[in-house]
Coordinates of N, CA, C and O in Angstrom, one line a residue:
X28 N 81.0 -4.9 21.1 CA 80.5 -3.5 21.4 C 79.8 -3.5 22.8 O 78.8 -4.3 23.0
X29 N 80.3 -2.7 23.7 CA 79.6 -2.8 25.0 C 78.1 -2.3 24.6 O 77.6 -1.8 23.6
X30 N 77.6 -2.6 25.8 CA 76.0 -2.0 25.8 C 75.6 -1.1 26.8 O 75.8 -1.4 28.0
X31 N 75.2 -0.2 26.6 CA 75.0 0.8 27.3 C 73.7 0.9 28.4 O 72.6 1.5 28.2
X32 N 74.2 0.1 29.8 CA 73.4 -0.2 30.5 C 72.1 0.8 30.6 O 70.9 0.4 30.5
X33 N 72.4 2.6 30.9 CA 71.3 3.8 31.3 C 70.5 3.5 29.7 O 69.3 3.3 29.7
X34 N 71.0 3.6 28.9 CA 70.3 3.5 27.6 C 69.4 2.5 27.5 O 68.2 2.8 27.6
X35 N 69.9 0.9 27.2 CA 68.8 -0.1 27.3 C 68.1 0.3 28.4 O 66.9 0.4 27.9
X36 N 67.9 0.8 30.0 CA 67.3 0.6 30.8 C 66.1 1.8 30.3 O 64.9 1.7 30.5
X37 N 66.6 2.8 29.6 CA 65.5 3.9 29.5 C 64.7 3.9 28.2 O 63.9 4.7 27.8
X38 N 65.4 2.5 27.4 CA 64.2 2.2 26.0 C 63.2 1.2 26.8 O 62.0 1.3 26.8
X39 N 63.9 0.4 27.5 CA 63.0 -0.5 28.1 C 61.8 0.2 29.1 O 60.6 -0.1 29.2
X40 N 62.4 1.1 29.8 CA 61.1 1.6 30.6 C 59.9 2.5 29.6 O 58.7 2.5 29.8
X41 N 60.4 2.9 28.9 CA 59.9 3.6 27.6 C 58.7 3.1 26.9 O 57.7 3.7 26.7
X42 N 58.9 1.6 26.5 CA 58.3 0.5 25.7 C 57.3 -0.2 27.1 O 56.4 -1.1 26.9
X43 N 57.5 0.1 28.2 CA 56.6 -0.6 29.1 C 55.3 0.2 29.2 O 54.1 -0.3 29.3
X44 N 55.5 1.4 29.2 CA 54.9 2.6 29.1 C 53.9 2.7 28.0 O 52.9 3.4 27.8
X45 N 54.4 1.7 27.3 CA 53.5 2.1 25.6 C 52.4 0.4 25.8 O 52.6 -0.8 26.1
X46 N 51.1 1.2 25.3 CA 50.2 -0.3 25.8 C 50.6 -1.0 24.4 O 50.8 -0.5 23.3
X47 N 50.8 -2.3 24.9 CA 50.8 -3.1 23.9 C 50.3 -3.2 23.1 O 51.0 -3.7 22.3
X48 N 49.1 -3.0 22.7 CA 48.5 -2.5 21.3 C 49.4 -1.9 20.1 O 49.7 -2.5 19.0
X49 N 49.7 -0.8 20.5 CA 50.4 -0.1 19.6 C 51.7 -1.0 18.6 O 52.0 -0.5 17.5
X50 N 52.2 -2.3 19.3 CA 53.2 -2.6 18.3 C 52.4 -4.1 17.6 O 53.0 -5.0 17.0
X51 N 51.0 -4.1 17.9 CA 50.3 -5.5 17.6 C 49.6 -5.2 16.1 O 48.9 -4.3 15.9
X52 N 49.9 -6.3 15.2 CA 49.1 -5.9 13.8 C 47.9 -6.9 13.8 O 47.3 -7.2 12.7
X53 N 47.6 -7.6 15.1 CA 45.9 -8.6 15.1 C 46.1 -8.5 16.8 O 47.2 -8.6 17.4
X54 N 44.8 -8.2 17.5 CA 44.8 -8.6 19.1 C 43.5 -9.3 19.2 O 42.6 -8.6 18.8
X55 N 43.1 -10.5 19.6 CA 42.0 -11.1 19.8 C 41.5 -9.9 21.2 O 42.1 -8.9 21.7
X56 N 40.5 -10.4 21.3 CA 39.3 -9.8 21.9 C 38.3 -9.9 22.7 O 37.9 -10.7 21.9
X57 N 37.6 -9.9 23.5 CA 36.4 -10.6 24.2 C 35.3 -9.8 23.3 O 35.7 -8.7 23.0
X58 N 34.5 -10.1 23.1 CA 33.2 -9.5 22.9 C 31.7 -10.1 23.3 O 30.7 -10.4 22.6
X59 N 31.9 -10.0 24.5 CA 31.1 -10.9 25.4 C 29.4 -10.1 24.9 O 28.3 -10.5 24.5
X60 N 29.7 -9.3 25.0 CA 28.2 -8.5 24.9 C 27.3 -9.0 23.5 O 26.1 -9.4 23.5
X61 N 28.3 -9.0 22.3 CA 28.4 -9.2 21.4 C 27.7 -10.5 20.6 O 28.3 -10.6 19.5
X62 N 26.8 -11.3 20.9 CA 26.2 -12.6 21.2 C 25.1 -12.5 20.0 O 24.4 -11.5 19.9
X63 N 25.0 -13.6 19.2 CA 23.3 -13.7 19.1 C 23.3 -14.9 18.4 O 24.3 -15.5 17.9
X64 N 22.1 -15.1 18.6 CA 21.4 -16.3 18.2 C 20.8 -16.6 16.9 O 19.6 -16.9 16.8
X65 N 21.4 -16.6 16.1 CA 21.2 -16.6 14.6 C 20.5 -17.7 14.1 O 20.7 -18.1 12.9
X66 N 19.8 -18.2 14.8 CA 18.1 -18.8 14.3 C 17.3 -18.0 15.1 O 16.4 -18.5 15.7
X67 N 17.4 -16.6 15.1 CA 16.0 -15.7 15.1 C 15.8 -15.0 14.2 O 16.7 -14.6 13.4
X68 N 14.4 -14.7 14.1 CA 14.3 -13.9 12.3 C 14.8 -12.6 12.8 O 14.7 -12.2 14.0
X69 N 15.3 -11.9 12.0 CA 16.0 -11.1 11.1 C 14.7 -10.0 10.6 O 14.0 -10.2 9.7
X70 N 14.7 -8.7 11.5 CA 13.7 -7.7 11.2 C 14.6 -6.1 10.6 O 15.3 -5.2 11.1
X71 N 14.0 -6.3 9.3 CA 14.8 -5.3 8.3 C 13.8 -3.6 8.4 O 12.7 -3.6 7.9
X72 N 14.2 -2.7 8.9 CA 13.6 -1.4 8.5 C 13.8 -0.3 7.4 O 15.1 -0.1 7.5
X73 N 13.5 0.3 6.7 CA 14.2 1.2 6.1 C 13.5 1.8 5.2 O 12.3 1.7 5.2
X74 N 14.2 2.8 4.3 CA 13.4 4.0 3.5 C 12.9 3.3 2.2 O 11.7 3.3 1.9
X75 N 13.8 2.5 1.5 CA 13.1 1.8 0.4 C 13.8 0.3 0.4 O 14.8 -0.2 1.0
X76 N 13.0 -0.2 -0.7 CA 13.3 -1.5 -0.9 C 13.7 -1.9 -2.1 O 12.8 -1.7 -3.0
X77 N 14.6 -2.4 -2.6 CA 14.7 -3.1 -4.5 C 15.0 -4.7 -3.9 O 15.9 -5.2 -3.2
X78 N 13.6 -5.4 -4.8 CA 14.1 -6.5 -4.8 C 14.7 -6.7 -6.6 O 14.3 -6.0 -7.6
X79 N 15.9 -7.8 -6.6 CA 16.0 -8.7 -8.0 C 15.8 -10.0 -7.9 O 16.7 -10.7 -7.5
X80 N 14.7 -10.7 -8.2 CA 14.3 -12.0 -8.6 C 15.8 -12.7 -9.1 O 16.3 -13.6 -8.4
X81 N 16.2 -12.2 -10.0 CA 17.3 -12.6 -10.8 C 18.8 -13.4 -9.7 O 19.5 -14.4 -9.9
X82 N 18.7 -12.6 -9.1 CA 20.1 -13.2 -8.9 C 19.5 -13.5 -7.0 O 20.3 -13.9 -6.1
X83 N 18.2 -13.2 -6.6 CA 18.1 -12.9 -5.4 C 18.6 -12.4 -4.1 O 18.8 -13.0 -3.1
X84 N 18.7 -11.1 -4.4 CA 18.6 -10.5 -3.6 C 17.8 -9.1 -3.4 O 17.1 -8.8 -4.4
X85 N 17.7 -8.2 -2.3 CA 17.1 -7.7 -2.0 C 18.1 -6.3 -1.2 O 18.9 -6.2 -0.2
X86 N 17.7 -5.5 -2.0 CA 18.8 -4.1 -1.4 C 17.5 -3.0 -0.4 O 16.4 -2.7 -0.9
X87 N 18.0 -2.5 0.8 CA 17.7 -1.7 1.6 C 18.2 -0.4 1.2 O 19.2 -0.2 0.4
X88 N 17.7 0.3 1.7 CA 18.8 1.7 1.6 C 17.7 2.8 2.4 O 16.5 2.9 2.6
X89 N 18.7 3.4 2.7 CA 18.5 5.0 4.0 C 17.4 4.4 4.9 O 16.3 3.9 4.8
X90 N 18.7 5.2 6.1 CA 18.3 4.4 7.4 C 17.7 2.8 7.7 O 16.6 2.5 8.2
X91 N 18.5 1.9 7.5 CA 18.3 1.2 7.3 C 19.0 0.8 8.8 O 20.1 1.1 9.2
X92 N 17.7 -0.5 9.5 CA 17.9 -0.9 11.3 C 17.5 -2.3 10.8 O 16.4 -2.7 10.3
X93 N 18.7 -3.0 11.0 CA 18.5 -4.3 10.7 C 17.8 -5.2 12.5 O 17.2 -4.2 12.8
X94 N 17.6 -5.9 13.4 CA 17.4 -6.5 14.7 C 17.4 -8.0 14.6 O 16.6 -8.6 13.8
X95 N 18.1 -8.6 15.3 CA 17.8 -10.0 15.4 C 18.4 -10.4 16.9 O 19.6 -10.3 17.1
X96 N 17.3 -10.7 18.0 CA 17.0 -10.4 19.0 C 17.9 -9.4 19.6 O 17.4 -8.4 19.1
X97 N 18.8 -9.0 20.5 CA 18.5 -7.6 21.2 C 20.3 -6.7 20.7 O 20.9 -5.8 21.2
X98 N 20.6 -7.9 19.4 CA 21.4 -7.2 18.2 C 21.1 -6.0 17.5 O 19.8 -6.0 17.3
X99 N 21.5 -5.1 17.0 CA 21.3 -4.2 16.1 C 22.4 -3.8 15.0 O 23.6 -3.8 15.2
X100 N 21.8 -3.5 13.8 CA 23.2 -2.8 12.7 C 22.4 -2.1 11.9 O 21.4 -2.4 11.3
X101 N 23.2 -1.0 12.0 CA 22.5 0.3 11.2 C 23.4 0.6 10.1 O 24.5 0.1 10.2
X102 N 23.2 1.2 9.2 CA 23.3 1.3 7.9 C 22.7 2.4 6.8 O 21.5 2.7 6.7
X103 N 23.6 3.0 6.0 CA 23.0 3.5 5.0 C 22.6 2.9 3.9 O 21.8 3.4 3.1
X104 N 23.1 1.7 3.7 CA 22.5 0.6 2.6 C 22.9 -0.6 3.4 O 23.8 -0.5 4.2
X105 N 22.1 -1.8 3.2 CA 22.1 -3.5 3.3 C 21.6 -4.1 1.7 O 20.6 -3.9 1.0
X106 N 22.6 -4.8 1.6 CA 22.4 -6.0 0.4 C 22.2 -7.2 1.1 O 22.9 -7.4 2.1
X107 N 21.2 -8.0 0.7 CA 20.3 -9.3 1.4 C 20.8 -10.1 0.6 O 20.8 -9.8 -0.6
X108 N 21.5 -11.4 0.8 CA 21.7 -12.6 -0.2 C 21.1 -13.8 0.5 O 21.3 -14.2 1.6
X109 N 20.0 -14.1 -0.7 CA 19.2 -15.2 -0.1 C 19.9 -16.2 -0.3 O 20.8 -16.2 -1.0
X110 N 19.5 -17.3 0.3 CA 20.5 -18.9 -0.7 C 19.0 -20.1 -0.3 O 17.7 -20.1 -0.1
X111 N 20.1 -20.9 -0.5 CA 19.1 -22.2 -0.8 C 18.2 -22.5 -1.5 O 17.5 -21.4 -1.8
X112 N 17.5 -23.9 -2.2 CA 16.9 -23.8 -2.9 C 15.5 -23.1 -3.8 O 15.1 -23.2 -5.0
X113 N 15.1 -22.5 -2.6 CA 14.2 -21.8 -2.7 C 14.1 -20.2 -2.6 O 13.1 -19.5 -2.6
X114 N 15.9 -19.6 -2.3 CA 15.8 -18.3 -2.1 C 15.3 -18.0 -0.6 O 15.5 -16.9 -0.2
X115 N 14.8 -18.5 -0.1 CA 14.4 -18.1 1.1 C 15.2 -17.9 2.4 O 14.9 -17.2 3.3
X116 N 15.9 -18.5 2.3 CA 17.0 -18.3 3.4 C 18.2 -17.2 3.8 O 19.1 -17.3 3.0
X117 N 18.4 -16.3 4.6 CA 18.8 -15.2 4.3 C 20.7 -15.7 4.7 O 21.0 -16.1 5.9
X118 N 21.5 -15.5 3.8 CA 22.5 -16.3 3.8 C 23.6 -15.3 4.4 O 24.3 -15.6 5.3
X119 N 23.7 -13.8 3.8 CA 24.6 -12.8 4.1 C 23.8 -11.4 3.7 O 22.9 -11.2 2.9
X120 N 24.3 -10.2 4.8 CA 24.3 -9.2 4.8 C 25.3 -8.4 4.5 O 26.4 -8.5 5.2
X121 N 25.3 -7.6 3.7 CA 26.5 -6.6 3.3 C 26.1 -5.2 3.7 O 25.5 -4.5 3.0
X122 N 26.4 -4.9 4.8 CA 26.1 -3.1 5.0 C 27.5 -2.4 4.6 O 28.6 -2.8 4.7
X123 N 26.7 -1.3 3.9 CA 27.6 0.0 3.4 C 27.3 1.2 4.7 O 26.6 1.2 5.7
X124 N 28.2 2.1 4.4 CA 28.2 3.2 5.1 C 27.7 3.6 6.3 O 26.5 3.6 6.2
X125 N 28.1 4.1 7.5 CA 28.0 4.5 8.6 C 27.4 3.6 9.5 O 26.4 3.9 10.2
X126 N 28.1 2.2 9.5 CA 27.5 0.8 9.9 C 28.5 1.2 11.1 O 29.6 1.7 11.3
X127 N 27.0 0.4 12.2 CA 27.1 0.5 13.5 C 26.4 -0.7 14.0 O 25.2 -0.7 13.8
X128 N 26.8 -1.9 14.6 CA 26.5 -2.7 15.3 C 26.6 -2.9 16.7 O 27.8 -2.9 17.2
X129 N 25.6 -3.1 17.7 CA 25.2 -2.6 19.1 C 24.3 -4.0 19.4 O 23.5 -4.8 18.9
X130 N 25.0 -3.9 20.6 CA 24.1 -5.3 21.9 C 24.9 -4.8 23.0 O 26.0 -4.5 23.3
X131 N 23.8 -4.7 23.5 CA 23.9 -3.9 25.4 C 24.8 -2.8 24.6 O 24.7 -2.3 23.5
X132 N 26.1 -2.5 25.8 CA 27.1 -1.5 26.2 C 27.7 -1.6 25.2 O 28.1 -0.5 24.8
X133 N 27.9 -2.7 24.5 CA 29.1 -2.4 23.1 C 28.7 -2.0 21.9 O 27.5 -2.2 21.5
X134 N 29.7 -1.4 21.2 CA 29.6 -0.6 20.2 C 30.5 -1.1 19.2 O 31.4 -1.8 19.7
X135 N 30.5 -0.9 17.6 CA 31.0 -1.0 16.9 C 30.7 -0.3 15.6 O 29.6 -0.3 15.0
X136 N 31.9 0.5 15.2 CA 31.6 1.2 14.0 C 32.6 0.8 13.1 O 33.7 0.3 13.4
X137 N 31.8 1.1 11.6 CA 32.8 0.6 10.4 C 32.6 1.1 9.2 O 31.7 1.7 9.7
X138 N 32.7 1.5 8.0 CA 32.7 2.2 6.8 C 31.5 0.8 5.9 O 30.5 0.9 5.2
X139 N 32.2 -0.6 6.4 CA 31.3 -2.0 6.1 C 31.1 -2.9 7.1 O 31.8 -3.0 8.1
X140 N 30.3 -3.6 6.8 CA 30.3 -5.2 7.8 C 29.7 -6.2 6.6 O 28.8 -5.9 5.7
X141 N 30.2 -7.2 6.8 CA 29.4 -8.4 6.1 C 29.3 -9.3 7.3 O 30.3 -9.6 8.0
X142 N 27.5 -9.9 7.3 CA 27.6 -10.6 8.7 C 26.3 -11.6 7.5 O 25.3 -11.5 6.9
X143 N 27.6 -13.1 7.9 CA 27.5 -13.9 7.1 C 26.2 -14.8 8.6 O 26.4 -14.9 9.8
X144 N 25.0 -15.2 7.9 CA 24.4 -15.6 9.1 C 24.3 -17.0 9.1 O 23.7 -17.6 10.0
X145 N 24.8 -17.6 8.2 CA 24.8 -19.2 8.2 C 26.2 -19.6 9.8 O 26.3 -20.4 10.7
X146 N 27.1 -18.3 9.3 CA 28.5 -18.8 9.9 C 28.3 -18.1 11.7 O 28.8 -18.4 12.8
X147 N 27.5 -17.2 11.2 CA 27.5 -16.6 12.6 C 28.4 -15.6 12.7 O 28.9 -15.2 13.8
X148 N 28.8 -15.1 11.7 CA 30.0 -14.4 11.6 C 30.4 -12.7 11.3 O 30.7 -12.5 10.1
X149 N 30.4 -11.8 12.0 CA 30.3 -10.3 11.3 C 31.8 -9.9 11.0 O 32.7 -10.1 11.9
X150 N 32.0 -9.3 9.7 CA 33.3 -8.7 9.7 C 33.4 -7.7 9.3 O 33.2 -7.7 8.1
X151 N 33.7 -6.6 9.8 CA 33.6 -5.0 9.9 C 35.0 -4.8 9.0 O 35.9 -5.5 9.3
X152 N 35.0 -4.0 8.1 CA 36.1 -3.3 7.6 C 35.8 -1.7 7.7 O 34.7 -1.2 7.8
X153 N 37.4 -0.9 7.4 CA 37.5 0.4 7.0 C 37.6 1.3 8.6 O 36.7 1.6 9.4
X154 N 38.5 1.5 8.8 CA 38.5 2.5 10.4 C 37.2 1.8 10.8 O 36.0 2.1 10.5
X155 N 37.6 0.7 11.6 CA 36.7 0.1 12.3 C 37.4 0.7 14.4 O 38.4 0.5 15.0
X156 N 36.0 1.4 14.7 CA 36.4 1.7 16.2 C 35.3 1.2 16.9 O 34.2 1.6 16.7
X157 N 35.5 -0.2 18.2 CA 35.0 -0.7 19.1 C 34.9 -0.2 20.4 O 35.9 -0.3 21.0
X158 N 34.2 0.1 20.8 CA 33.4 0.5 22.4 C 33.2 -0.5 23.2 O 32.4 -1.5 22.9
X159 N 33.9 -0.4 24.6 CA 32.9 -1.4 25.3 C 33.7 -1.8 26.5 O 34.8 -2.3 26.5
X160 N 32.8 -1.1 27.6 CA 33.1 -0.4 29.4 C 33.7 0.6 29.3 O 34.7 0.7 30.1
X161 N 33.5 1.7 28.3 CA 34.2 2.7 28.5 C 36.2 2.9 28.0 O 37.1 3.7 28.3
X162 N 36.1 1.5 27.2 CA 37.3 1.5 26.6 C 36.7 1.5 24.9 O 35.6 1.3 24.4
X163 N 37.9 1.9 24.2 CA 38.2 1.7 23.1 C 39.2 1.3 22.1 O 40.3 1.9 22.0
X164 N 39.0 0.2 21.3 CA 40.1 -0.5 20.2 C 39.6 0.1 19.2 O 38.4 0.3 19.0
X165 N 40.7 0.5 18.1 CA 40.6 0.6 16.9 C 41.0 -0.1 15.3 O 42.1 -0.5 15.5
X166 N 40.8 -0.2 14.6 CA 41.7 -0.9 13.6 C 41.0 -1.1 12.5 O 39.9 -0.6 12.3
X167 N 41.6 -2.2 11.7 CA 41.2 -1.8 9.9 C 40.1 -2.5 9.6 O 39.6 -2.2 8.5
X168 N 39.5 -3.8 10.6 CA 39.0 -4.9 10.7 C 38.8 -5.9 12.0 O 39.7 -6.4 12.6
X169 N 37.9 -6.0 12.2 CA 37.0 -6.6 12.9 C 36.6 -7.8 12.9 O 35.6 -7.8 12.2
X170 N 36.7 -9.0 13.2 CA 35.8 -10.2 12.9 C 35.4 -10.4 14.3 O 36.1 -10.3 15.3
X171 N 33.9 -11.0 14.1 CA 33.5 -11.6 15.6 C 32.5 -12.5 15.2 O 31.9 -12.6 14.1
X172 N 32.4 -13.3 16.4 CA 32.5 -14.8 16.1 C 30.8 -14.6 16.8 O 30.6 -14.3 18.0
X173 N 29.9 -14.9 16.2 CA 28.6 -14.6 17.1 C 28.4 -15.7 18.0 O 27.9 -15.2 19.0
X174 N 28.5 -16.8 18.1 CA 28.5 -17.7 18.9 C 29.1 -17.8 20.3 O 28.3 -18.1 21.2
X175 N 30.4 -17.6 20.4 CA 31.4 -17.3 21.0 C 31.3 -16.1 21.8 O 31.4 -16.1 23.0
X176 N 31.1 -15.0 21.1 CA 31.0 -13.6 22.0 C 32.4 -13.0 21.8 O 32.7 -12.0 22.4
X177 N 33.5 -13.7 21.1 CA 34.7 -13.1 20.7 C 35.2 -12.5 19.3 O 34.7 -13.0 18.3
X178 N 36.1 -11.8 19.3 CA 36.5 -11.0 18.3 C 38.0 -11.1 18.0 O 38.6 -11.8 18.8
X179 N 38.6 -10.5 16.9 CA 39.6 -9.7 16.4 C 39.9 -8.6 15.9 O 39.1 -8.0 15.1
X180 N 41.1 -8.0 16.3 CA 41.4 -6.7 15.5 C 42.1 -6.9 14.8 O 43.1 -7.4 15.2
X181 N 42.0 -6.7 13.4 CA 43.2 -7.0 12.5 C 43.9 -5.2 12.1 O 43.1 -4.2 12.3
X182 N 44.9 -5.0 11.6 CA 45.1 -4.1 11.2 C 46.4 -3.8 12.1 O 47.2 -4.5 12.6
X183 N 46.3 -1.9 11.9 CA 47.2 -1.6 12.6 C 46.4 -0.9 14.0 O 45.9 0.3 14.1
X184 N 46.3 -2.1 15.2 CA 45.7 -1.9 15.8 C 46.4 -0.8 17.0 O 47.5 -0.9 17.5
X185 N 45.2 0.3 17.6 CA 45.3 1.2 18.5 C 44.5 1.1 19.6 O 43.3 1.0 19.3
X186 N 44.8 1.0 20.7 CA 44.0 1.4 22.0 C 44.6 2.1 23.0 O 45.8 2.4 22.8
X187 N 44.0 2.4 24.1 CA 44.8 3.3 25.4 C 44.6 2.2 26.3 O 43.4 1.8 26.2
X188 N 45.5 1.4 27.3 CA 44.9 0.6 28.0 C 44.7 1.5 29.3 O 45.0 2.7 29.0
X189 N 44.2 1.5 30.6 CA 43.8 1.8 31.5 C 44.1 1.2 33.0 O 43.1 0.5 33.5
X190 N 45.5 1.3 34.0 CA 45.2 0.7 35.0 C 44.6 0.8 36.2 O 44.2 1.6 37.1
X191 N 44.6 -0.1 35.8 CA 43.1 -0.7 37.3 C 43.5 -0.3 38.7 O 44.6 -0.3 39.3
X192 N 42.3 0.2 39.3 CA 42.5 0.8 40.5 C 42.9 0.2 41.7 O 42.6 -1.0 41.8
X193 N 43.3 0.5 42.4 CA 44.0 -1.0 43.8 C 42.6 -0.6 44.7 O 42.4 -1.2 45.8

């Protein structure tokens, strides 16, 4: 079957046109901004508190501003999981609803995040949309690596890319 040279040439210009995002279902990420140091304490704000002895933990709820150095994640609820022998050690964070995590210029919103602090690790689910220099990624899932300053998008990822000015 021949190939129809005007045809391939006008899907191919077509598909160059479309940012790469659009046909990607994971794009790694920089998240340089994105940084912290997870041996600093961990400063919890919010409307009330429930602790359970029992299984240890500790639930936040409304308006809830978690900080660990010039990190932030906001929330309408945080669940606290202590670990180690003595409970004392704060092992994972579970935020619910209208969770927003911010350092400098970047942004990140999510429906959840669990930011595991042993691993250094935040992972945003649910229409997760990322900010940062005036761009934006979107998608179903987020992980970022706190150490590192890098990320992923998992999902069915969207962005607009932007070229650069000469």
């Amino acid at each position: 079957m021949p190939i129809n040279l005007r045809a391939l040439t006008a899907i191919l210009a077509m598909a160059a046109l479309m940012p790469l995002s659009t046909f990607a279902q994971g794009a790694a990420i920089t998240f340089g901004g994105i940084r912290a140091d997870t041996s600093l304490p961990v400063e919890v704000t919010a409307d009330q508190l429930n602790v359970s002895q029992t299984d240890g933990t500790a639930t936040f709820t409304g308006n809830v501003l978690i900080g660990q150095g010039d990190m932030r994640l906001s929330a309408d609820e945080v669940l606290v999981e202590y670990g180690g022998q003595d409970r004392t050690r704060i092992e994972r964070l579970h935020a619910k609803g209208g969770v927003t995590l911010v350092n400098g210029s970047e942004a990140a919103e999510a429906q959840e995040a669990v930011y595991s602090v042993t691993a250094g690790e935040v992972v945003m689910t649910g229409s997760v949309l990322l900010t940062q220099n005036g761009s934006t990624i979107a998608g179903e899932r987020l992980v970022v690596d706190l150490a590192s300053g890098t990320g992923r998008m998992e999902g069915r990822v969207k962005t607009v890319l932007q070229p650069g000015a000469n």
